[in-house]
Tab-separated table of C-alpha atoms in Angstrom:
chain	number	residue	atom	x	y	z
A	1	MET	CA	126.729	-34.619	221.053
A	2	ALA	CA	125.186	-31.271	220.108
A	3	SER	CA	128.457	-30.055	218.663
A	4	ALA	CA	128.643	-33.166	216.497
A	5	VAL	CA	125.145	-32.672	215.103
A	6	GLU	CA	125.538	-29.029	214.057
A	7	PRO	CA	128.296	-29.544	211.426
A	8	LYS	CA	126.254	-32.449	210.036
A	9	LYS	CA	123.312	-30.137	209.584
A	10	LYS	CA	125.404	-27.602	207.670
A	11	ASN	CA	126.966	-30.266	205.480
A	12	ASN	CA	123.661	-31.879	204.588
A	13	VAL	CA	122.145	-28.615	203.369
A	14	MET	CA	125.261	-27.734	201.377
A	15	TYR	CA	125.296	-31.169	199.760
A	16	ALA	CA	121.623	-30.917	198.746
A	17	PHE	CA	122.279	-27.316	197.637
A	18	THR	CA	125.060	-28.469	195.295
A	19	CYS	CA	122.902	-31.254	193.858
A	20	SER	CA	120.062	-28.820	193.230
A	21	ILE	CA	122.355	-26.330	191.499
A	22	LEU	CA	123.649	-29.000	189.144
A	23	ALA	CA	120.196	-30.349	188.276
A	24	SER	CA	118.720	-26.889	187.774
A	25	MET	CA	121.327	-26.008	185.138
A	26	ALA	CA	118.896	-27.576	182.648
A	27	SER	CA	116.508	-24.742	183.431
A	28	ILE	CA	119.064	-22.094	182.403
A	29	ILE	CA	119.038	-23.469	178.869
A	30	LEU	CA	115.243	-23.432	178.779
A	31	GLY	CA	115.143	-19.867	180.083
A	32	TYR	CA	117.756	-18.762	177.560
A	33	ASP	CA	115.626	-20.043	174.697
A	34	ILE	CA	112.583	-18.135	175.988
A	35	GLY	CA	114.503	-14.911	176.568
A	36	VAL	CA	116.539	-14.878	173.390
A	37	MET	CA	113.525	-15.549	171.167
A	38	SER	CA	111.789	-12.379	172.357
A	39	GLY	CA	114.626	-10.300	170.877
A	40	ALA	CA	115.573	-12.594	167.995
A	41	ALA	CA	111.977	-12.551	166.745
A	42	LEU	CA	112.366	-8.906	165.715
A	43	TYR	CA	115.190	-9.841	163.354
A	44	ILE	CA	113.875	-13.246	162.241
A	45	LYS	CA	110.732	-11.553	160.933
A	46	LYS	CA	112.769	-8.988	159.001
A	47	ASP	CA	115.308	-11.474	157.621
A	48	LEU	CA	113.003	-14.355	156.662
A	49	LYS	CA	110.087	-12.019	155.822
A	50	ILE	CA	107.526	-14.082	157.706
A	51	THR	CA	104.018	-13.026	158.726
A	52	ASP	CA	102.690	-12.406	162.243
A	53	VAL	CA	100.900	-15.761	162.132
A	54	GLN	CA	104.132	-17.567	161.218
A	55	LEU	CA	105.891	-15.696	164.000
A	56	GLU	CA	103.206	-16.730	166.524
A	57	ILE	CA	103.605	-20.354	165.480
A	58	LEU	CA	107.398	-20.137	165.710
A	59	MET	CA	107.234	-18.629	169.205
A	60	GLY	CA	104.591	-20.918	170.657
A	61	ILE	CA	105.011	-24.269	168.910
A	62	LEU	CA	107.943	-25.210	171.142
A	63	ASN	CA	105.488	-25.664	174.017
A	64	PHE	CA	103.507	-28.287	172.110
A	65	TYR	CA	106.685	-30.060	171.035
A	66	SER	CA	107.719	-30.197	174.685
A	67	LEU	CA	104.761	-32.500	175.411
A	68	ILE	CA	106.749	-35.287	173.769
A	69	GLY	CA	109.694	-34.631	176.048
A	70	SER	CA	107.675	-34.277	179.241
A	71	PHE	CA	105.931	-37.636	178.838
A	72	ALA	CA	109.076	-39.365	177.590
A	73	ALA	CA	110.995	-37.963	180.559
A	74	GLY	CA	108.655	-39.640	183.034
A	75	ARG	CA	109.335	-43.044	181.512
A	76	THR	CA	113.023	-42.352	180.883
A	77	SER	CA	113.649	-41.186	184.452
A	78	ASP	CA	112.053	-44.342	185.858
A	79	TRP	CA	114.126	-46.463	183.477
A	80	ILE	CA	117.664	-45.005	183.498
A	81	GLY	CA	117.357	-42.783	186.563
A	82	ARG	CA	116.768	-39.117	187.256
A	83	ARG	CA	120.423	-38.207	186.865
A	84	PHE	CA	121.070	-39.538	183.361
A	85	THR	CA	117.746	-38.169	182.148
A	86	VAL	CA	119.374	-34.753	182.572
A	87	VAL	CA	121.979	-35.850	179.975
A	88	VAL	CA	119.186	-36.725	177.546
A	89	ALA	CA	117.716	-33.247	178.033
A	90	ALA	CA	121.131	-31.672	177.388
A	91	ALA	CA	121.542	-33.639	174.145
A	92	PHE	CA	118.217	-32.365	172.795
A	93	PHE	CA	119.009	-28.788	173.824
A	94	PHE	CA	122.402	-28.968	172.091
A	95	SER	CA	121.021	-30.359	168.833
A	96	GLY	CA	118.095	-27.938	168.749
A	97	ALA	CA	120.280	-24.880	169.352
A	98	LEU	CA	122.655	-25.896	166.560
A	99	LEU	CA	119.815	-26.469	164.104
A	100	MET	CA	118.280	-23.079	164.869
A	101	GLY	CA	121.635	-21.319	164.665
A	102	LEU	CA	122.402	-22.838	161.279
A	103	ALA	CA	118.868	-22.514	159.878
A	104	GLY	CA	118.712	-21.050	156.394
A	105	ASP	CA	114.948	-20.955	156.093
A	106	TYR	CA	111.746	-21.085	158.111
A	107	ALA	CA	111.332	-24.878	157.783
A	108	THR	CA	114.784	-25.631	159.237
A	109	LEU	CA	114.158	-23.145	162.013
A	110	MET	CA	110.938	-24.995	162.865
A	111	LEU	CA	112.840	-28.300	162.893
A	112	GLY	CA	115.276	-26.834	165.400
A	113	ARG	CA	112.337	-25.650	167.520
A	114	PHE	CA	110.984	-29.209	167.495
A	115	VAL	CA	114.220	-30.738	168.765
A	116	ALA	CA	114.689	-28.001	171.353
A	117	GLY	CA	111.057	-28.418	172.407
A	118	VAL	CA	111.603	-32.069	173.261
A	119	GLY	CA	114.551	-30.975	175.404
A	120	VAL	CA	112.368	-28.366	177.108
A	121	GLY	CA	109.893	-31.089	178.073
A	122	TYR	CA	112.683	-33.208	179.554
A	123	GLY	CA	114.180	-30.284	181.450
A	124	LEU	CA	110.881	-29.002	182.840
A	125	MET	CA	110.030	-32.398	184.251
A	126	ILE	CA	113.297	-33.789	185.552
A	127	ALA	CA	114.972	-30.862	187.323
A	128	PRO	CA	112.229	-30.196	189.928
A	129	VAL	CA	111.489	-33.898	190.486
A	130	TYR	CA	115.156	-34.736	191.060
A	131	THR	CA	115.674	-31.751	193.358
A	132	ALA	CA	112.573	-32.554	195.437
A	133	GLU	CA	113.783	-36.131	195.899
A	134	VAL	CA	117.277	-35.183	197.129
A	135	SER	CA	116.194	-32.277	199.363
A	136	PRO	CA	115.578	-32.422	203.127
A	137	ALA	CA	112.026	-31.377	204.040
A	138	SER	CA	113.250	-28.292	205.902
A	139	ALA	CA	114.816	-26.806	202.735
A	140	ARG	CA	112.855	-28.480	199.944
A	141	GLY	CA	110.925	-25.364	198.903
A	142	PHE	CA	114.111	-23.302	198.716
A	143	LEU	CA	116.003	-25.922	196.733
A	144	THR	CA	113.191	-26.968	194.396
A	145	SER	CA	112.585	-23.328	193.488
A	146	PHE	CA	116.065	-23.292	191.932
A	147	SER	CA	114.579	-24.566	188.662
A	148	GLU	CA	112.495	-21.388	188.411
A	149	VAL	CA	115.424	-19.251	189.586
A	150	PHE	CA	117.608	-20.665	186.831
A	151	ILE	CA	114.865	-20.261	184.226
A	152	ASN	CA	114.866	-16.572	185.088
A	153	VAL	CA	118.660	-16.411	184.965
A	154	GLY	CA	118.447	-18.003	181.521
A	155	ILE	CA	115.769	-15.534	180.398
A	156	LEU	CA	117.985	-12.656	181.525
A	157	LEU	CA	120.958	-14.119	179.647
A	158	GLY	CA	118.747	-14.452	176.570
A	159	TYR	CA	117.723	-10.802	176.824
A	160	VAL	CA	121.345	-9.729	177.241
A	161	SER	CA	122.384	-11.908	174.281
A	162	SER	CA	119.721	-10.270	172.101
A	163	TYR	CA	120.981	-6.843	173.107
A	164	ALA	CA	124.663	-7.779	172.626
A	165	PHE	CA	124.318	-9.347	169.166
A	166	ALA	CA	121.670	-6.981	167.797
A	167	ARG	CA	124.336	-4.916	166.020
A	168	LEU	CA	125.598	-7.828	163.910
A	169	PRO	CA	124.426	-8.025	160.290
A	170	LEU	CA	120.747	-8.941	160.033
A	171	HIS	CA	121.313	-12.404	158.557
A	172	LEU	CA	123.914	-13.268	161.217
A	173	GLY	CA	122.700	-11.655	164.459
A	174	TRP	CA	119.674	-13.810	165.260
A	175	ARG	CA	121.511	-16.989	164.232
A	176	VAL	CA	124.309	-16.260	166.717
A	177	MET	CA	121.730	-15.466	169.392
A	178	LEU	CA	120.088	-18.866	168.951
A	179	GLY	CA	123.154	-20.988	168.158
A	180	ILE	CA	125.168	-19.903	171.191
A	181	GLY	CA	122.617	-21.694	173.361
A	182	ALA	CA	124.328	-24.988	172.468
A	183	ALA	CA	127.380	-24.217	174.639
A	184	PRO	CA	125.745	-24.610	178.097
A	185	SER	CA	124.340	-28.008	177.076
A	186	VAL	CA	127.837	-29.513	176.913
A	187	LEU	CA	128.637	-28.152	180.376
A	188	LEU	CA	125.369	-29.551	181.727
A	189	ALA	CA	126.110	-33.053	180.427
A	190	LEU	CA	129.547	-33.021	182.079
A	191	MET	CA	128.197	-31.738	185.393
A	192	VAL	CA	125.898	-34.751	185.728
A	193	PHE	CA	128.884	-36.843	186.804
A	194	GLY	CA	129.050	-34.779	189.987
A	195	MET	CA	125.432	-35.565	190.913
A	196	PRO	CA	124.264	-38.522	193.029
A	197	GLU	CA	121.245	-40.513	191.932
A	198	SER	CA	117.904	-39.823	193.594
A	199	PRO	CA	117.557	-41.999	196.727
A	200	ARG	CA	113.909	-42.631	195.920
A	201	TRP	CA	114.789	-43.972	192.462
A	202	LEU	CA	117.515	-46.148	194.003
A	203	VAL	CA	114.997	-47.654	196.425
A	204	MET	CA	112.590	-48.281	193.531
A	205	LYS	CA	115.396	-50.360	191.990
A	206	GLY	CA	116.121	-52.189	195.271
A	207	ARG	CA	119.544	-50.540	195.752
A	208	LEU	CA	119.126	-49.836	199.463
A	209	ALA	CA	122.835	-49.440	200.257
A	210	ASP	CA	123.286	-46.763	197.594
A	211	ALA	CA	120.097	-45.020	198.724
A	212	ARG	CA	121.263	-45.096	202.350
A	213	VAL	CA	124.537	-43.385	201.416
A	214	VAL	CA	122.726	-40.529	199.681
A	215	LEU	CA	120.150	-40.161	202.463
A	216	GLU	CA	122.875	-39.969	205.097
A	217	ARG	CA	124.403	-37.101	203.128
A	218	ILE	CA	121.165	-35.104	202.826
A	219	ALA	CA	119.528	-35.899	206.195
A	220	GLU	CA	120.270	-33.865	209.299
A	221	THR	CA	120.864	-36.933	211.516
A	222	PRO	CA	121.437	-40.683	210.977
A	223	GLU	CA	118.086	-41.309	212.665
A	224	GLU	CA	116.326	-39.082	210.128
A	225	ALA	CA	118.080	-40.906	207.271
A	226	ALA	CA	116.880	-44.269	208.620
A	227	GLU	CA	113.340	-42.955	209.031
A	228	ARG	CA	113.270	-41.535	205.509
A	229	LEU	CA	114.588	-44.818	204.088
A	230	ALA	CA	111.830	-46.735	205.875
A	231	ASP	CA	109.189	-44.341	204.515
A	232	ILE	CA	110.489	-44.631	200.959
A	233	LYS	CA	110.644	-48.441	201.188
A	234	ALA	CA	107.024	-48.524	202.292
A	235	ALA	CA	106.011	-46.196	199.458
A	236	ALA	CA	107.868	-48.396	196.964
A	237	GLY	CA	106.213	-51.590	198.251
A	238	ILE	CA	109.399	-53.104	199.710
A	239	PRO	CA	108.850	-55.113	202.935
A	240	GLU	CA	110.020	-53.397	206.116
A	241	ASP	CA	112.297	-56.316	207.080
A	242	ALA	CA	114.123	-56.278	203.708
A	243	ASP	CA	117.515	-54.852	204.649
A	244	GLY	CA	120.275	-55.995	202.308
A	245	ASP	CA	122.516	-53.897	200.087
A	246	VAL	CA	120.372	-54.898	197.116
A	247	VAL	CA	116.934	-56.377	197.681
A	248	PRO	CA	114.284	-57.725	195.338
A	249	VAL	CA	111.525	-55.280	194.487
A	250	PRO	CA	107.997	-56.034	193.352
A	251	LYS	CA	108.363	-57.041	189.710
A	252	ARG	CA	106.881	-54.783	187.097
A	253	ARG	CA	104.002	-56.593	185.529
A	254	SER	CA	103.409	-56.249	181.819
A	255	GLY	CA	100.450	-54.004	182.458
A	256	GLU	CA	101.977	-52.002	185.299
A	257	GLU	CA	102.400	-48.861	183.234
A	258	LYS	CA	98.720	-49.038	182.335
A	259	GLN	CA	98.000	-49.565	186.022
A	260	VAL	CA	99.863	-46.361	186.898
A	261	TRP	CA	97.802	-44.480	184.299
A	262	LYS	CA	94.682	-46.037	185.795
A	263	GLU	CA	95.673	-44.978	189.313
A	264	LEU	CA	96.367	-41.432	188.169
A	265	ILE	CA	93.780	-40.720	185.451
A	266	VAL	CA	91.150	-43.416	184.886
A	267	SER	CA	90.082	-44.378	188.412
A	268	PRO	CA	92.136	-42.424	190.940
A	269	THR	CA	91.475	-42.578	194.674
A	270	PRO	CA	89.898	-39.468	196.203
A	271	THR	CA	93.329	-38.407	197.461
A	272	VAL	CA	95.014	-38.753	194.068
A	273	ARG	CA	92.062	-37.031	192.409
A	274	ARG	CA	92.481	-34.005	194.673
A	275	ILE	CA	96.234	-33.964	194.047
A	276	LEU	CA	95.712	-34.168	190.288
A	277	LEU	CA	93.101	-31.396	190.391
A	278	ALA	CA	95.474	-29.169	192.390
A	279	THR	CA	98.295	-29.870	189.929
A	280	LEU	CA	96.312	-29.215	186.764
A	281	GLY	CA	94.762	-26.060	188.175
A	282	LEU	CA	98.104	-24.694	189.311
A	283	GLN	CA	99.857	-25.502	186.034
A	284	PHE	CA	96.989	-24.080	183.954
A	285	PHE	CA	96.676	-20.811	185.844
A	286	GLN	CA	100.419	-20.189	185.834
A	287	GLN	CA	100.437	-19.920	182.047
A	288	ALA	CA	96.882	-18.615	181.531
A	289	SER	CA	97.980	-15.552	183.519
A	290	GLY	CA	99.577	-14.288	180.300
A	291	VAL	CA	103.155	-14.376	181.555
A	292	ASP	CA	104.426	-15.725	178.223
A	293	SER	CA	102.774	-12.835	176.415
A	294	VAL	CA	104.825	-10.464	178.555
A	295	VAL	CA	108.093	-12.424	178.370
A	296	LEU	CA	108.024	-13.455	174.704
A	297	TYR	CA	106.400	-10.336	173.302
A	298	SER	CA	107.746	-7.690	175.670
A	299	PRO	CA	109.333	-5.725	172.769
A	300	ARG	CA	105.928	-5.736	171.004
A	301	VAL	CA	104.195	-4.663	174.238
A	302	PHE	CA	106.639	-1.790	174.724
A	303	GLN	CA	106.239	-0.809	171.069
A	304	SER	CA	102.510	-0.552	171.685
A	305	ALA	CA	103.270	1.573	174.751
A	306	GLY	CA	105.133	4.075	172.587
A	307	ILE	CA	108.765	2.907	172.822
A	308	THR	CA	109.930	2.437	169.222
A	309	ASP	CA	113.752	2.512	169.163
A	310	ASP	CA	115.256	-1.022	168.955
A	311	ASP	CA	117.970	-0.310	171.543
A	312	GLN	CA	115.412	1.147	173.968
A	313	LEU	CA	113.113	-1.817	173.400
A	314	LEU	CA	115.826	-4.367	174.165
A	315	ALA	CA	117.161	-2.365	177.117
A	316	THR	CA	113.679	-2.136	178.652
A	317	THR	CA	113.231	-5.852	178.043
A	318	CYS	CA	116.521	-6.498	179.881
A	319	ALA	CA	115.078	-4.554	182.827
A	320	VAL	CA	112.207	-7.052	182.876
A	321	GLY	CA	114.712	-9.922	183.001
A	322	VAL	CA	116.707	-8.351	185.836
A	323	THR	CA	113.541	-7.749	187.847
A	324	LYS	CA	112.313	-11.324	187.400
A	325	THR	CA	115.665	-12.776	188.425
A	326	VAL	CA	116.075	-10.652	191.563
A	327	ILE	CA	112.530	-11.290	192.780
A	328	VAL	CA	112.619	-15.046	192.170
A	329	LEU	CA	115.783	-15.239	194.287
A	330	LEU	CA	113.850	-13.532	197.068
A	331	ALA	CA	111.022	-16.032	196.608
A	332	ALA	CA	113.467	-18.937	196.983
A	333	ILE	CA	114.471	-17.576	200.396
A	334	LEU	CA	110.869	-17.014	201.528
A	335	LEU	CA	109.327	-20.333	200.409
A	336	ASP	CA	110.323	-22.300	203.507
A	337	ARG	CA	109.921	-19.338	205.872
A	338	VAL	CA	106.601	-17.831	204.854
A	339	GLY	CA	104.987	-20.892	203.281
A	340	ARG	CA	103.438	-21.748	199.936
A	341	ARG	CA	99.883	-20.438	200.383
A	342	PRO	CA	100.662	-16.883	201.572
A	343	LEU	CA	103.094	-16.309	198.710
A	344	MET	CA	100.694	-17.808	196.166
A	345	LEU	CA	97.774	-15.644	197.250
A	346	ALA	CA	99.850	-12.463	197.480
A	347	SER	CA	101.370	-13.223	194.070
A	348	SER	CA	98.069	-13.707	192.230
A	349	GLY	CA	96.472	-10.689	193.944
A	350	GLY	CA	99.344	-8.428	192.919
A	351	MET	CA	99.257	-9.778	189.370
A	352	VAL	CA	95.598	-8.793	189.008
A	353	VAL	CA	96.360	-5.194	189.978
A	354	SER	CA	99.394	-5.086	187.663
A	355	LEU	CA	97.488	-6.488	184.678
A	356	VAL	CA	94.696	-3.950	185.147
A	357	GLY	CA	97.317	-1.187	185.216
A	358	LEU	CA	99.030	-2.524	182.081
A	359	GLY	CA	95.717	-2.885	180.244
A	360	THR	CA	94.745	0.663	181.223
A	361	GLY	CA	98.053	2.167	180.076
A	362	LEU	CA	98.028	0.326	176.746
A	363	THR	CA	94.407	1.306	176.111
A	364	VAL	CA	95.158	4.991	176.727
A	365	VAL	CA	98.203	4.887	174.432
A	366	GLY	CA	96.199	3.057	171.759
A	367	ARG	CA	93.462	5.691	171.796
A	368	ASN	CA	95.968	8.514	171.406
A	369	PRO	CA	98.166	7.329	168.509
A	370	GLU	CA	99.245	10.819	167.502
A	371	ALA	CA	100.232	12.028	170.995
A	372	ARG	CA	102.846	10.591	173.337
A	373	VAL	CA	101.040	10.207	176.657
A	374	ILE	CA	104.009	10.086	179.033
A	375	TRP	CA	102.103	8.982	182.130
A	376	ALA	CA	100.510	6.091	180.226
A	377	VAL	CA	103.895	4.940	178.886
A	378	GLY	CA	105.266	5.093	182.427
A	379	LEU	CA	102.263	3.148	183.726
A	380	CYS	CA	102.859	0.412	181.112
A	381	VAL	CA	106.517	0.000	182.058
A	382	ALA	CA	105.832	0.122	185.812
A	383	SER	CA	102.916	-2.324	185.519
A	384	THR	CA	104.996	-4.750	183.465
A	385	LEU	CA	107.788	-4.712	186.045
A	386	ALA	CA	105.231	-5.096	188.859
A	387	PHE	CA	103.564	-8.017	187.030
A	388	VAL	CA	106.782	-9.990	186.567
A	389	SER	CA	107.730	-9.201	190.188
A	390	PHE	CA	104.478	-10.555	191.611
A	391	PHE	CA	104.636	-13.553	189.273
A	392	SER	CA	108.204	-14.336	190.339
A	393	ILE	CA	107.527	-14.044	194.073
A	394	GLY	CA	104.871	-16.764	194.049
A	395	LEU	CA	103.165	-18.315	191.052
A	396	GLY	CA	106.402	-18.637	189.051
A	397	PRO	CA	108.563	-20.724	191.413
A	398	MET	CA	105.629	-22.240	193.318
A	399	THR	CA	104.287	-24.285	190.430
A	400	ALA	CA	107.363	-26.489	190.124
A	401	VAL	CA	107.858	-26.705	193.894
A	402	TYR	CA	104.274	-27.639	194.698
A	403	THR	CA	103.752	-30.075	191.842
A	404	SER	CA	107.003	-31.947	192.466
A	405	GLU	CA	106.245	-32.562	196.148
A	406	ILE	CA	102.573	-33.591	196.377
A	407	PHE	CA	102.349	-36.775	194.248
A	408	PRO	CA	102.850	-40.250	195.790
A	409	LEU	CA	106.103	-41.936	194.765
A	410	ARG	CA	104.451	-44.522	192.499
A	411	VAL	CA	102.855	-41.901	190.240
A	412	ARG	CA	105.209	-38.958	190.857
A	413	ALA	CA	107.085	-38.986	187.546
A	414	LEU	CA	103.939	-39.524	185.473
A	415	GLY	CA	101.930	-37.058	187.569
A	416	TYR	CA	104.509	-34.349	187.131
A	417	ALA	CA	104.645	-35.093	183.390
A	418	VAL	CA	100.865	-34.665	183.150
A	419	GLY	CA	101.169	-31.346	184.984
A	420	VAL	CA	103.915	-30.173	182.640
A	421	ALA	CA	101.783	-31.216	179.653
A	422	CYS	CA	98.933	-29.017	180.902
A	423	ASN	CA	101.412	-26.193	181.479
A	424	ARG	CA	102.910	-26.436	177.998
A	425	VAL	CA	99.555	-26.712	176.182
A	426	THR	CA	98.319	-23.610	177.991
A	427	SER	CA	101.585	-21.776	177.376
A	428	GLY	CA	101.560	-22.686	173.695
A	429	THR	CA	97.949	-21.588	173.295
A	430	VAL	CA	98.629	-18.236	174.979
A	431	SER	CA	101.819	-17.492	173.048
A	432	MET	CA	100.399	-18.607	169.700
A	433	THR	CA	97.257	-16.498	170.029
A	434	PHE	CA	98.536	-13.283	171.623
A	435	LEU	CA	99.072	-11.301	168.424
A	436	SER	CA	95.757	-12.454	166.974
A	437	LEU	CA	93.969	-11.797	170.273
A	438	SER	CA	95.467	-8.313	170.431
A	439	SER	CA	94.219	-7.589	166.928
A	440	ALA	CA	90.727	-8.783	167.837
A	441	ILE	CA	90.190	-7.086	171.228
A	442	THR	CA	93.194	-4.664	171.326
A	443	ILE	CA	96.389	-5.294	173.223
A	444	GLY	CA	94.989	-3.534	176.278
A	445	GLY	CA	91.891	-5.718	176.164
A	446	SER	CA	94.121	-8.819	176.122
A	447	PHE	CA	95.636	-7.889	179.457
A	448	PHE	CA	92.221	-7.116	180.957
A	449	LEU	CA	91.247	-10.668	179.935
A	450	TYR	CA	94.334	-12.079	181.647
A	451	ALA	CA	93.438	-10.079	184.782
A	452	GLY	CA	90.065	-11.838	184.904
A	453	ILE	CA	91.724	-15.247	184.595
A	454	VAL	CA	94.172	-14.482	187.416
A	455	THR	CA	91.258	-13.417	189.620
A	456	LEU	CA	89.785	-16.892	189.160
A	457	SER	CA	93.180	-18.400	190.000
A	458	TRP	CA	93.200	-16.618	193.379
A	459	VAL	CA	89.887	-18.276	194.260
A	460	PHE	CA	91.226	-21.671	193.176
A	461	PHE	CA	94.427	-21.350	195.191
A	462	PHE	CA	92.503	-20.274	198.280
A	463	THR	CA	90.077	-23.202	198.149
A	464	CYS	CA	92.120	-26.098	196.743
A	465	LEU	CA	95.777	-25.806	197.777
A	466	PRO	CA	96.745	-26.830	201.336
A	467	GLU	CA	100.003	-25.662	202.903
A	468	THR	CA	102.867	-28.155	202.383
A	469	ARG	CA	105.735	-26.347	204.100
A	470	GLY	CA	107.849	-28.615	206.316
A	471	LYS	CA	106.111	-31.861	205.318
A	472	THR	CA	108.068	-34.836	203.985
A	473	LEU	CA	107.148	-36.196	200.573
A	474	GLU	CA	105.684	-39.278	202.235
A	475	GLU	CA	103.352	-37.138	204.408
A	476	MET	CA	101.776	-35.207	201.526
A	477	ALA	CA	98.870	-37.602	200.956
A	478	GLU	CA	97.457	-36.810	204.407
A	479	LEU	CA	97.054	-33.153	203.396
A	480	PHE	CA	94.777	-34.262	200.569
A	481	GLY	CA	92.574	-36.558	202.659
A	482	ALA	CA	94.426	-39.894	202.717
A	483	LYS	CA	93.651	-42.198	205.627
A	484	THR	CA	96.392	-42.508	208.221
A	485	ALA	CA	95.533	-45.877	209.768
A	486	ALA	CA	95.167	-49.219	208.023
A	487	GLY	CA	91.679	-50.664	208.099
A	488	ALA	CA	89.978	-47.357	208.853
A	489	ASP	CA	87.341	-47.739	206.180
A	490	GLU	CA	85.201	-45.001	207.611
A	491	VAL	CA	88.079	-42.515	207.166
A	492	GLU	CA	88.449	-43.511	203.522
A	493	ASP	CA	84.715	-43.158	202.971
A	494	ALA	CA	84.719	-39.742	204.627
A	495	ALA	CA	87.652	-38.640	202.481
A	496	ARG	CA	85.818	-39.827	199.369
A	497	ARG	CA	82.651	-37.977	200.326
A	498	GLU	CA	84.624	-34.834	201.175
A	499	THR	CA	86.564	-34.939	197.914
A	500	ASP	CA	83.457	-35.567	195.793
A	501	SER	CA	81.724	-32.692	197.575
A	502	SER	CA	84.704	-30.380	197.000
A	503	SER	CA	84.872	-31.342	193.335
A	504	SER	CA	81.155	-30.701	192.943
A	505	ARG	CA	81.464	-27.280	194.531
A	506	LEU	CA	84.417	-26.424	192.265
A	507	LEU	CA	82.691	-27.607	189.101
A	508	GLY	CA	79.430	-25.992	190.144
């Protein structure tokens, strides 16, 4: 019997691994857009003769556009399924890349950013949610982190593309950099046909036979598959004795969508309130750390550090991309071995030190404009590489992993969309204000400010984020104070009192 179980275990992880790879391809396209814009911006500004304010808007507005996609993706994925929502994301990415590549003026370029932004919202939401729902608990952190891994691969490809096409004529180079991003979208749409549908979505639609097939492929044993199916049925409100191939599910009432909003936002239970607070805090602090300022404006940062040659700027930026990609791969391996909390706390602590070093180096260089202070230039480069390393080992991949696994099934898609919305608003605000902030308090002062924000994030992570390693998606509510026995009113009351007390301490 033991020899029969072992091959099953290998096959189930490989099957979930393949599904995760396919879904996370959407993240490569998102990462490419982020990476390529950091280099293309140098040439867009020269060619279209736009101001710093216009450049800030161009760089950051995509994050606000993505709000449309992130909220639409929650509804779309519940309607047509997680799998075909990936196709919708690919279609937006394809159209946006073409528009940007063919843009003849600033207005058309902004239109392309809008279309691509909607695709970003779809991709950010659907890839981690789908991966979390097809992953076994023992490997969920590793597999869900693929979305962040592929974002970093895409960023690196964007950096390399900027470097490779920088020698083309000015009017052509940046258009090729942006337009070539349409090619992976076609591949992504075709790859969807090799993906199974999420078993949790199938159960929500009453398709138990189809869900059972997928669960038997991703579970380690038939017994585990049956147990997971029973848990998902209970979460979806399907009676335990309902056991046909297709069974009726509780009908969606006309106001059910409003009810889901009510359960999540208006009058959440103490458990959901704690989950929502953890999600919004995690998503906010990931972007408020200033990572987009480093990724999008790394050439500008290195210019301020004293590196002025275009080739050197782009080459140093490529080094940032390589570092991020290598470290996030390491994080994917460690997530299910070390746990979420240790990596998160180590990540934010290291980021504080790195940001202080970067702020110090930039301040020294800024105060000595006539002299090349070699040690300060070296400190800037080393601190930047250390910052992206610490970000990529914890806070980078952890945000998608943690957010995708803690929400109850009924509000998971909408909850993740709300988290992504917070993430994108924060990201857009940071990226659209960096140049202006640097002018107001110096570029070194900007990174000292980010260091203070990351210090606050460490406190938040320590106090508000429980460890989720090894837990099934259906067990997550217990970590946030949900009662475990029906009729135990005193447990619910205690959870409510505890949550209200925790919220008061946090707000106070």
